[in-house]
XYZ file of C-alpha atoms in Angstrom:
487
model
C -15.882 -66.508 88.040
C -13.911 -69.821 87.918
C -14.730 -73.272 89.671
C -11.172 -74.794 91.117
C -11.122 -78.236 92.968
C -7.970 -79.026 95.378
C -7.509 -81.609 97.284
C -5.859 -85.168 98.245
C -7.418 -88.596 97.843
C -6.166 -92.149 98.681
C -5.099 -92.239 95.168
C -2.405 -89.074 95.859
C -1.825 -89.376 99.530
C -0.888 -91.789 102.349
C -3.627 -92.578 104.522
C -1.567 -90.891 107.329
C -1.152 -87.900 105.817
C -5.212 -88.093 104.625
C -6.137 -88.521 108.459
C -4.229 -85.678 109.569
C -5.928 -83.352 107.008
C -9.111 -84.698 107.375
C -11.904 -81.966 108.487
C -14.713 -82.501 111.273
C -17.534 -80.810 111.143
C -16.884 -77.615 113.272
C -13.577 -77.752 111.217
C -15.092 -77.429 107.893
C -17.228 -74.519 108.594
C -14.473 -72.415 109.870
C -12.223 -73.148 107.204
C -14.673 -72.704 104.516
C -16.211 -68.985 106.861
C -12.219 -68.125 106.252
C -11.900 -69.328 102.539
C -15.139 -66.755 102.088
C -13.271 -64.123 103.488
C -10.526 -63.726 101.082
C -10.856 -61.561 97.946
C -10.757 -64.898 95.855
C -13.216 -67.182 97.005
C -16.634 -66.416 96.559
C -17.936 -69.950 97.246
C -16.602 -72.892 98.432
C -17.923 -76.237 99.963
C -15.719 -79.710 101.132
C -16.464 -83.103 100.276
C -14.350 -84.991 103.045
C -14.491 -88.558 103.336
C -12.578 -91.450 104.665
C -10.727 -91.555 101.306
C -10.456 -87.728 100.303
C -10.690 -83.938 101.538
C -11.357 -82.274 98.456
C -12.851 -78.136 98.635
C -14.598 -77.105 95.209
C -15.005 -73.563 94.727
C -15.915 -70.366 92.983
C -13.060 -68.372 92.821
C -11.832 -64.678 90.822
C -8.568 -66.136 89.624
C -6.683 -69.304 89.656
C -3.601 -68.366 91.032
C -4.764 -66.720 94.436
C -7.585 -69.162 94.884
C -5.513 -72.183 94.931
C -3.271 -69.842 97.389
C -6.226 -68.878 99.696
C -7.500 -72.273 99.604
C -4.187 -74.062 100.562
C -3.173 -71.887 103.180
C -6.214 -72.253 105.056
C -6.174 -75.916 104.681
C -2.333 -75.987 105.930
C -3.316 -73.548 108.903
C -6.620 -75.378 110.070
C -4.967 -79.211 109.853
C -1.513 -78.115 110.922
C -0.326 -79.652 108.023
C 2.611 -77.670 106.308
C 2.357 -76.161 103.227
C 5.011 -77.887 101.669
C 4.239 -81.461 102.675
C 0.576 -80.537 101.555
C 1.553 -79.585 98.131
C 3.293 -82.627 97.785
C 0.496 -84.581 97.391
C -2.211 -81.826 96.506
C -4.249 -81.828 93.086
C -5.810 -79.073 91.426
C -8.039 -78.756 88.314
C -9.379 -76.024 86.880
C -12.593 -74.668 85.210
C -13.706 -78.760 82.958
C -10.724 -80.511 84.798
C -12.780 -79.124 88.183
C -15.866 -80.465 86.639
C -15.175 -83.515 85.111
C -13.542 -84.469 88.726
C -16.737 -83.997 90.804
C -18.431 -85.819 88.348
C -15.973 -88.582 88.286
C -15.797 -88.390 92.069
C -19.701 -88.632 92.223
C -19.749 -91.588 90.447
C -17.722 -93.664 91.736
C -14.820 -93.852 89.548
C -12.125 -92.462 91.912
C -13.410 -94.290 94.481
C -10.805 -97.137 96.644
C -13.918 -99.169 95.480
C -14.709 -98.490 92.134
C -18.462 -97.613 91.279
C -19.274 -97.417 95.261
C -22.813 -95.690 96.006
C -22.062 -94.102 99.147
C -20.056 -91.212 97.553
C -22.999 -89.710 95.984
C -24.584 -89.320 98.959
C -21.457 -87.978 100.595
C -21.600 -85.187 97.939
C -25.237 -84.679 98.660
C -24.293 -83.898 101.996
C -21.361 -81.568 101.173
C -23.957 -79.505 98.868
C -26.391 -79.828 101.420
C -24.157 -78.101 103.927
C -23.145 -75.264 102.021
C -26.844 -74.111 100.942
C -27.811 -74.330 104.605
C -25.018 -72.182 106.216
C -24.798 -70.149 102.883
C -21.807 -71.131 101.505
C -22.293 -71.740 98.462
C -24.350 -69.531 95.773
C -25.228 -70.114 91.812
C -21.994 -71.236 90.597
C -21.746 -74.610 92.918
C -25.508 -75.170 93.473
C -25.686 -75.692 89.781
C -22.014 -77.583 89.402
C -23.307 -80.004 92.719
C -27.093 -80.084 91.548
C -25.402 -81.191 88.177
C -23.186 -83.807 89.281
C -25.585 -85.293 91.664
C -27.483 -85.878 88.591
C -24.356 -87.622 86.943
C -24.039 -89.796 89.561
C -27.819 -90.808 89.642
C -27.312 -91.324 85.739
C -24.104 -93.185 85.921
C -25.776 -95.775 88.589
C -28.753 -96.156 87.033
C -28.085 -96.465 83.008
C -25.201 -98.715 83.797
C -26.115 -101.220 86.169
C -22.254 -99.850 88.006
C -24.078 -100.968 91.486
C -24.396 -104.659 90.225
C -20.884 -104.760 88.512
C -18.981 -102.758 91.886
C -19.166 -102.972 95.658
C -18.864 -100.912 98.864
C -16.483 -99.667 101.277
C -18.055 -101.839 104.105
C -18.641 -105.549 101.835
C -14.925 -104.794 100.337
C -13.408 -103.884 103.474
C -15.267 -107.157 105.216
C -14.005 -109.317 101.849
C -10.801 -108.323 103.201
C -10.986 -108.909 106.807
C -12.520 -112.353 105.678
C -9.485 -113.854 106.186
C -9.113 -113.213 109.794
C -12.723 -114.381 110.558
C -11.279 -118.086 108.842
C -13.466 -117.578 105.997
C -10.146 -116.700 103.538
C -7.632 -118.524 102.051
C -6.250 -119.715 105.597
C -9.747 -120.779 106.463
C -10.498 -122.899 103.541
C -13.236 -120.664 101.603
C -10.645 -118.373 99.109
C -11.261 -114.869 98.612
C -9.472 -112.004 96.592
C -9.511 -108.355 96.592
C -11.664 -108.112 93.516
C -14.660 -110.883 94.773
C -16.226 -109.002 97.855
C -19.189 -110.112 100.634
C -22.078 -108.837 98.816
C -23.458 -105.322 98.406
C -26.803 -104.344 100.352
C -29.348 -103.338 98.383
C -32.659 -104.178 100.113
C -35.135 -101.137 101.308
C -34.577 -100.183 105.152
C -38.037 -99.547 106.967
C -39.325 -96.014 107.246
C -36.947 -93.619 109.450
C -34.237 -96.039 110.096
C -30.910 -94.994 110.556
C -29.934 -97.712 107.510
C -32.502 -95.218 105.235
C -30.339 -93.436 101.975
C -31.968 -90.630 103.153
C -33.071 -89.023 106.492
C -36.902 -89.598 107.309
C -37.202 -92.174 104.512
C -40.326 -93.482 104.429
C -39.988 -96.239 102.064
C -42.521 -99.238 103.016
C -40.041 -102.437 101.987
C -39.148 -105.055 104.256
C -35.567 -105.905 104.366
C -35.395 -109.187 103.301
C -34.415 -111.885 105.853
C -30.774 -112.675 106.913
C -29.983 -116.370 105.351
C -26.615 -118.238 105.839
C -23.905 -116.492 103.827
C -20.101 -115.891 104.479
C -20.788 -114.288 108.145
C -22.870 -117.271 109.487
C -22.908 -117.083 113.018
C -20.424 -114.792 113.253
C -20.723 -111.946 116.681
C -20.157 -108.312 115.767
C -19.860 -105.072 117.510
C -20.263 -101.921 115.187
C -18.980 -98.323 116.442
C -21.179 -95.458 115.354
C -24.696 -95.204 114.341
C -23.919 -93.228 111.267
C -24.983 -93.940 107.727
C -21.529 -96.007 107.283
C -21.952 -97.976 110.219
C -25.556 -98.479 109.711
C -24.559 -99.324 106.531
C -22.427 -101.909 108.244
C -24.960 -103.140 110.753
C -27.307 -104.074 107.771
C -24.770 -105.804 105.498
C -23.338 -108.135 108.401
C -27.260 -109.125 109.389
C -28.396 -109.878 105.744
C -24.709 -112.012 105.740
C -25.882 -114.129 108.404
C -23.927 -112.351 111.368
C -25.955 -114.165 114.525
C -25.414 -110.699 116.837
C -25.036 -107.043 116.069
C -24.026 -104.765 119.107
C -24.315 -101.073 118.488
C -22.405 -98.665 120.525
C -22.683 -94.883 119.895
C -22.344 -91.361 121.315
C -25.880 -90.592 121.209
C -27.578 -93.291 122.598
C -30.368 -93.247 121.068
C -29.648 -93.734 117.584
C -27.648 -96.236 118.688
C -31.050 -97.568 119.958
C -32.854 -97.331 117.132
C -30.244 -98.706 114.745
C -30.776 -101.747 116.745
C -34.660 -101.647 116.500
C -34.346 -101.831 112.833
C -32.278 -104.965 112.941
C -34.620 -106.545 115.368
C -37.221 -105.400 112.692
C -35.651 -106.486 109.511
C -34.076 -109.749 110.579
C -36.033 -112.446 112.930
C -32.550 -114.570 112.803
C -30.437 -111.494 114.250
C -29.995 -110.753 118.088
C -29.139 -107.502 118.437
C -28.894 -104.785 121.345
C -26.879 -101.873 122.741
C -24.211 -101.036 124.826
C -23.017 -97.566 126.156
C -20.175 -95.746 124.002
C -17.387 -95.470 127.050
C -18.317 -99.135 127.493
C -17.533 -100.357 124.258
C -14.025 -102.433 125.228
C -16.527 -104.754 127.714
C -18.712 -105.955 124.539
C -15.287 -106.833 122.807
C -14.584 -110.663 124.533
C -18.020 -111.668 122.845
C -17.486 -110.407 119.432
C -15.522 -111.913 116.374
C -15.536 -108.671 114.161
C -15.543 -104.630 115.800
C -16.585 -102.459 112.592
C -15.384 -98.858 113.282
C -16.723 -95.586 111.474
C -17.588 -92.704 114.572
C -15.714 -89.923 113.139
C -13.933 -88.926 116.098
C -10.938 -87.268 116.542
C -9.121 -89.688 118.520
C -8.797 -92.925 118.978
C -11.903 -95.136 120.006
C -10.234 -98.090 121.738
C -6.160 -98.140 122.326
C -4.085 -101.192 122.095
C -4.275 -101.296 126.161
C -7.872 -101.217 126.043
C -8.237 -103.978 123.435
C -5.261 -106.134 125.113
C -7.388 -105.965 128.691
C -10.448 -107.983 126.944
C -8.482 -110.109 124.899
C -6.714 -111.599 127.512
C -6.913 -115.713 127.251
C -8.822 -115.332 124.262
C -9.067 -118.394 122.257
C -10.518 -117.545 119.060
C -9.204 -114.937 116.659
C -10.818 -111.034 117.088
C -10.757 -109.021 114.041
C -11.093 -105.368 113.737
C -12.357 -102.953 110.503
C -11.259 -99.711 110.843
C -13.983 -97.645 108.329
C -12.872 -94.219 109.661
C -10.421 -91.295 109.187
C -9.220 -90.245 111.551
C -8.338 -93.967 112.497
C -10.535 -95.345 115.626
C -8.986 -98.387 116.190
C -5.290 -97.997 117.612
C -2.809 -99.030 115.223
C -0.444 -100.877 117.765
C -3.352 -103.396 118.212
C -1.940 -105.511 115.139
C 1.114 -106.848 117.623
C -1.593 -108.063 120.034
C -1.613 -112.116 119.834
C -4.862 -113.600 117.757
C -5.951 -109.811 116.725
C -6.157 -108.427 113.261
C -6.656 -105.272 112.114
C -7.855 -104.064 108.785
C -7.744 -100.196 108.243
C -8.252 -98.153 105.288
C -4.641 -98.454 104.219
C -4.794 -102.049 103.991
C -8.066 -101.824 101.291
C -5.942 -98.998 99.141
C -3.235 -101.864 99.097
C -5.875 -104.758 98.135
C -7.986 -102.641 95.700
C -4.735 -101.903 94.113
C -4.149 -105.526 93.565
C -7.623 -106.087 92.509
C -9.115 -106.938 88.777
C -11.715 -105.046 87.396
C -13.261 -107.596 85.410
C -14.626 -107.301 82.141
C -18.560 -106.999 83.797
C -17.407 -103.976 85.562
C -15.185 -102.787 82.955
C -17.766 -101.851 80.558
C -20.077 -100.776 82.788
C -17.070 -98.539 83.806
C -16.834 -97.320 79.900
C -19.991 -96.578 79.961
C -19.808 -93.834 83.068
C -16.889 -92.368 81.667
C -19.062 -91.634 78.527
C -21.613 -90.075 81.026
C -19.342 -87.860 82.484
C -17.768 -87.186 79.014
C -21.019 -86.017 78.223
C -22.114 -84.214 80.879
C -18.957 -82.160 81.414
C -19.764 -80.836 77.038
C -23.344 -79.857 78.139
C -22.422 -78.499 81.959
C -19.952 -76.460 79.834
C -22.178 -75.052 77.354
C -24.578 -74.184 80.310
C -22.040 -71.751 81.563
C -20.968 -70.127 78.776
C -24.214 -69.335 77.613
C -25.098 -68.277 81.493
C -22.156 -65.778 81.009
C -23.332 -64.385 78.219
C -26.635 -63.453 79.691
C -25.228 -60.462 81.787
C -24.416 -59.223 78.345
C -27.531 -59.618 76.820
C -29.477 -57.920 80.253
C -26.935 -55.179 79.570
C -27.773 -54.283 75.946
C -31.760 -54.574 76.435
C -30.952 -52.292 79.523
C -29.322 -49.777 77.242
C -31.816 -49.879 74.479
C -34.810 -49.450 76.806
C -32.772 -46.502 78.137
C -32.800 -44.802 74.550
C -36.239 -45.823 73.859
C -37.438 -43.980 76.705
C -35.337 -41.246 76.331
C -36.818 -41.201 72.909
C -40.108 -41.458 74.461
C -40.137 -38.503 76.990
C -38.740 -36.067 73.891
C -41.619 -36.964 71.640
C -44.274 -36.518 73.981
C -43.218 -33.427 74.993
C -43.399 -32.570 71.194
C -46.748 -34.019 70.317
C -49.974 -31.958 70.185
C -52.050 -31.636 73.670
C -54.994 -33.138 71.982
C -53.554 -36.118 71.362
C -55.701 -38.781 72.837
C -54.300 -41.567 75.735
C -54.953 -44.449 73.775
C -52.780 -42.972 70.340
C -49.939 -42.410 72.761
C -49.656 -45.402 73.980
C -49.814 -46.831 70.364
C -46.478 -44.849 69.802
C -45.336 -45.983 73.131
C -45.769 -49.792 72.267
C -44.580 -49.318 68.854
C -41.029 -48.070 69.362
C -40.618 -50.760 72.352
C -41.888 -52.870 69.599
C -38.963 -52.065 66.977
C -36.537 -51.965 69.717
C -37.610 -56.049 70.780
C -36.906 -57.038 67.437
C -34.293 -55.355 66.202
C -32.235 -56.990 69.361
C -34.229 -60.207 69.038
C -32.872 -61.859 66.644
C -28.850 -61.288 67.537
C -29.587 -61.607 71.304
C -30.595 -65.313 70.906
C -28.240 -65.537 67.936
C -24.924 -64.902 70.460
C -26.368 -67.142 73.479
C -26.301 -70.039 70.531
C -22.560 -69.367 69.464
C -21.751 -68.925 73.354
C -22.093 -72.813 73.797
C -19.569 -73.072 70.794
C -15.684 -73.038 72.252
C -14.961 -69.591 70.656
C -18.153 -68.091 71.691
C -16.973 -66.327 74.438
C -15.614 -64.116 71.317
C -18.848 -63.008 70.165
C -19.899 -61.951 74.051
C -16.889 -60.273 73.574
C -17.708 -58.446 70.299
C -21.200 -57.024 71.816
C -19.851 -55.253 74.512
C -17.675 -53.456 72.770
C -19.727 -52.536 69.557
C -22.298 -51.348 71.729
C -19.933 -50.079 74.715
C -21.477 -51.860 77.573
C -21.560 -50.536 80.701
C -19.571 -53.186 82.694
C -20.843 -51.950 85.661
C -24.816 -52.468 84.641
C -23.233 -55.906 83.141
C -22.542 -56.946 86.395
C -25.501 -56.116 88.211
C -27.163 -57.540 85.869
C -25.413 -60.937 86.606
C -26.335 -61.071 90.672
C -29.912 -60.213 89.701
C -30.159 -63.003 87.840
C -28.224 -65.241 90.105
């Protein structure tokens, strides 16, 4: 059993090509169900994001899991095979692992050291205990690099020294708003609108985690770069409540929340009312969405839906006679905001192509820079200990296998003597022999049983697993059984 990781990220692919691969719910679970039913997956689960599709799995050999995987992913986007493997990366076995936990940290993030990923990885682990894709193998690799994450945050401070999609992607729309270089305050790709970081009230959609029940107060919205500014946010998810909460604390004066489900959309408001005495904020219906558009100044975007949101046609109709510039941030993949909208007069668009072409431009700075050292260590880390984890989990199928066998011979042992002891041998003397013998057997395996799980963590140890099977001729088989009992 192998873990393998394949998949394209804004770092490998065009943002085209990463919107036509990207996988919707219903679309994940059928892929993955299909994955499954191949000979060389035995787990799988998709982390799939508006900057990556990536599937981890537990597969029986390298070669025809990176085939099964690939196919399916060619089949279900309509993607060709070719074009895919253009821009397709796979890792292996500690390449596999030190990528997740990389990933979950932030460090191949657009943004570098953003927090939402780790709860984007949450979610894929989440999804594959609950429909049963995925078994040992990836509940420990995801439990593990959850854990990474949390460390890599927390130790290092990489919150303070980074950003996140929404304040970078709004630090680059700033310009359109006339709060960049145009409109007299300067901006650059590497000095964003602040981070959120205050504590939503209990069961708001702006929680970290569903039913939170933290008791904070969000603290109150004071004038900062989005003073007075109207906004419209698409979606009620955790991005876009994510983006309702960073606009308010910014100073936005209005939030407007359109969504599918109407009421989350709702209740996305009621937090804002809530949190933020200075904010007006209210609802409008999804299909209605284009009507809100002639009093807003900035339309943040992030429903996940298939197609387009609001067309060029759409946006043109409410922009007619407009005055004062409208500026769009396009948060999702696939795309919600029609492309074609950028050749409308006194509209700007800002997708996720056009932050991969300012975070590319951007400096790390030396605050960030260390505390980016410092995660990189982390993972460095983790991956050794993650590593020696396995090897000496591999080795316990082994060790099951030879106690099996000598408890077999013991007993066998057993049943002869007792048939050749005296009648009048009392209960409690046969049981003496009985406990005796399982005694000598014990320690006669104790000592090299816990001596081979301790070289298994070594990178030759594997050798020594190796070495016990065949001095003692394990029985694969029981070897093997052994393994799913314990897992």
């Amino acid at each position: 059993m192998s873990v393998l990781a394949v998949g394209l990220s804004h770092r490998s692919s065009p943002v085209a090509l990463l919107e036509r691969v990207a996988l919707n719910a219903e679309m994940r679970v059928k892929t993955v169900e299909e994955m499954l039913g191949t000979e060389a997956v035995n787990e799988a689960m998709v982390v799939s994001t508006c900057n990556r599709t990536e599937v981890y799995a537990d597969v029986e050999t390298f070669h025809g899991g990176v085939a099964a995987i690939t196919e399916l992913l060619s089949w279900h986007t309509g993607v060709p095979l070719g074009e895919l493997s253009e821009h397709m990366y796979v890792h292996y076995e500690d390449r596999a692992v030190q990528h997740l936990f990389s990933v979950t940290c932030g460090l191949d993030s657009m943004v570098l050291g953003e927090g939402q990923i780790l709860g984007q990885v949450r979610d894929a682990l989440k999804e594959g205990q609950e429909r049963g894709f995925v078994g040992r193998v990836l509940n420990d690799l995801g439990q593990r690099a959850l854990r990474v994450g949390k460390r890599a945050h927390t130790e290092t401070h990489l919150d303070h020294a980074g950003a996140d999609m929404v304040s970078f992607g709004l630090t680059v729309a700033m310009d359109g708003l006339g709060l960049g270089p145009t409109g007299g305050r300067e901006t650059t790709a590497d000095q964003t609108v602040p981070a959120v970081g205050a504590t939503p009230p209990a069961g708001c959609p702006m929680s970290a985690e569903p039913g939170d029940t933290g008791s904070a107060p969000l603290a109150r919205a004071t004038e900062g770069p989005l003073d007075g500014v109207r906004v419209l946010v698409l979606g009620a998810g955790s991005m876009s409540a994510l983006s309702a909460n960073t606009v308010a604390r910014q100073g936005a004066s209005t939030v407007v929340v359109a969504n599918r489900t109407r009421e989350r959309a709702e209740r996305l408001a009621e937090c804002l009312t809530e949190a933020y005495d200075s904010v007006s904020s209210r609802t409008v219906p999804f299909d209605e969405a284009a009507s809100a558009l002639p009093e807003a100044d900035l339309v943040i975007s992030c429903t996940g839906a298939q197609g387009l949101v609001l067309t060029a046609d759409e946006v043109a109709g409410a922009t007619e006679g407009r005055t004062t510039p409208l500026v769009f941030l396009d948060l999702a993949l696939p795309r919600d905001i029609d492309p074609a909208v950028r050749d409308l007069p006194g509209v700007q668009l800002v997708d996720i192509e056009d932050m991969r072409r300012a975070a590319a431009t951007g400096d790390t700075g030396e605050g960030r820079a260390g505390a980016l050292t410092l995660v990189r260590e982390i993972v460095d880390e983790e991956v050794a200990e993650f590593r020696a984890v396995r090897r000496v989990n591999q080795v316990t199928p082994t060790v099951v296998a030879l106690r099996a066998q000598a408890q077999q011979v013991v007993e066998a042992e057993l049943s002869r003597l007792h048939g050749r002891l005296p009648d009048d041998l009392d209960d409690r003397t046969r049981e003496e022999i009985t406990r005796a013998m399982r005694r000598v057997a014990d320690k006669l395996l104790h000592r090299p049983t816990v001596r081979v799980k301790e070289l298994a963590a070594d990178p030759d140890g594997g050798s020594y697993e190796a070495a016990l099977r065949r001095l003692f001729d394990l029985d694969t088989t029981t070897a093997a059984q052994a393994a799913q009992e314990k897992a």
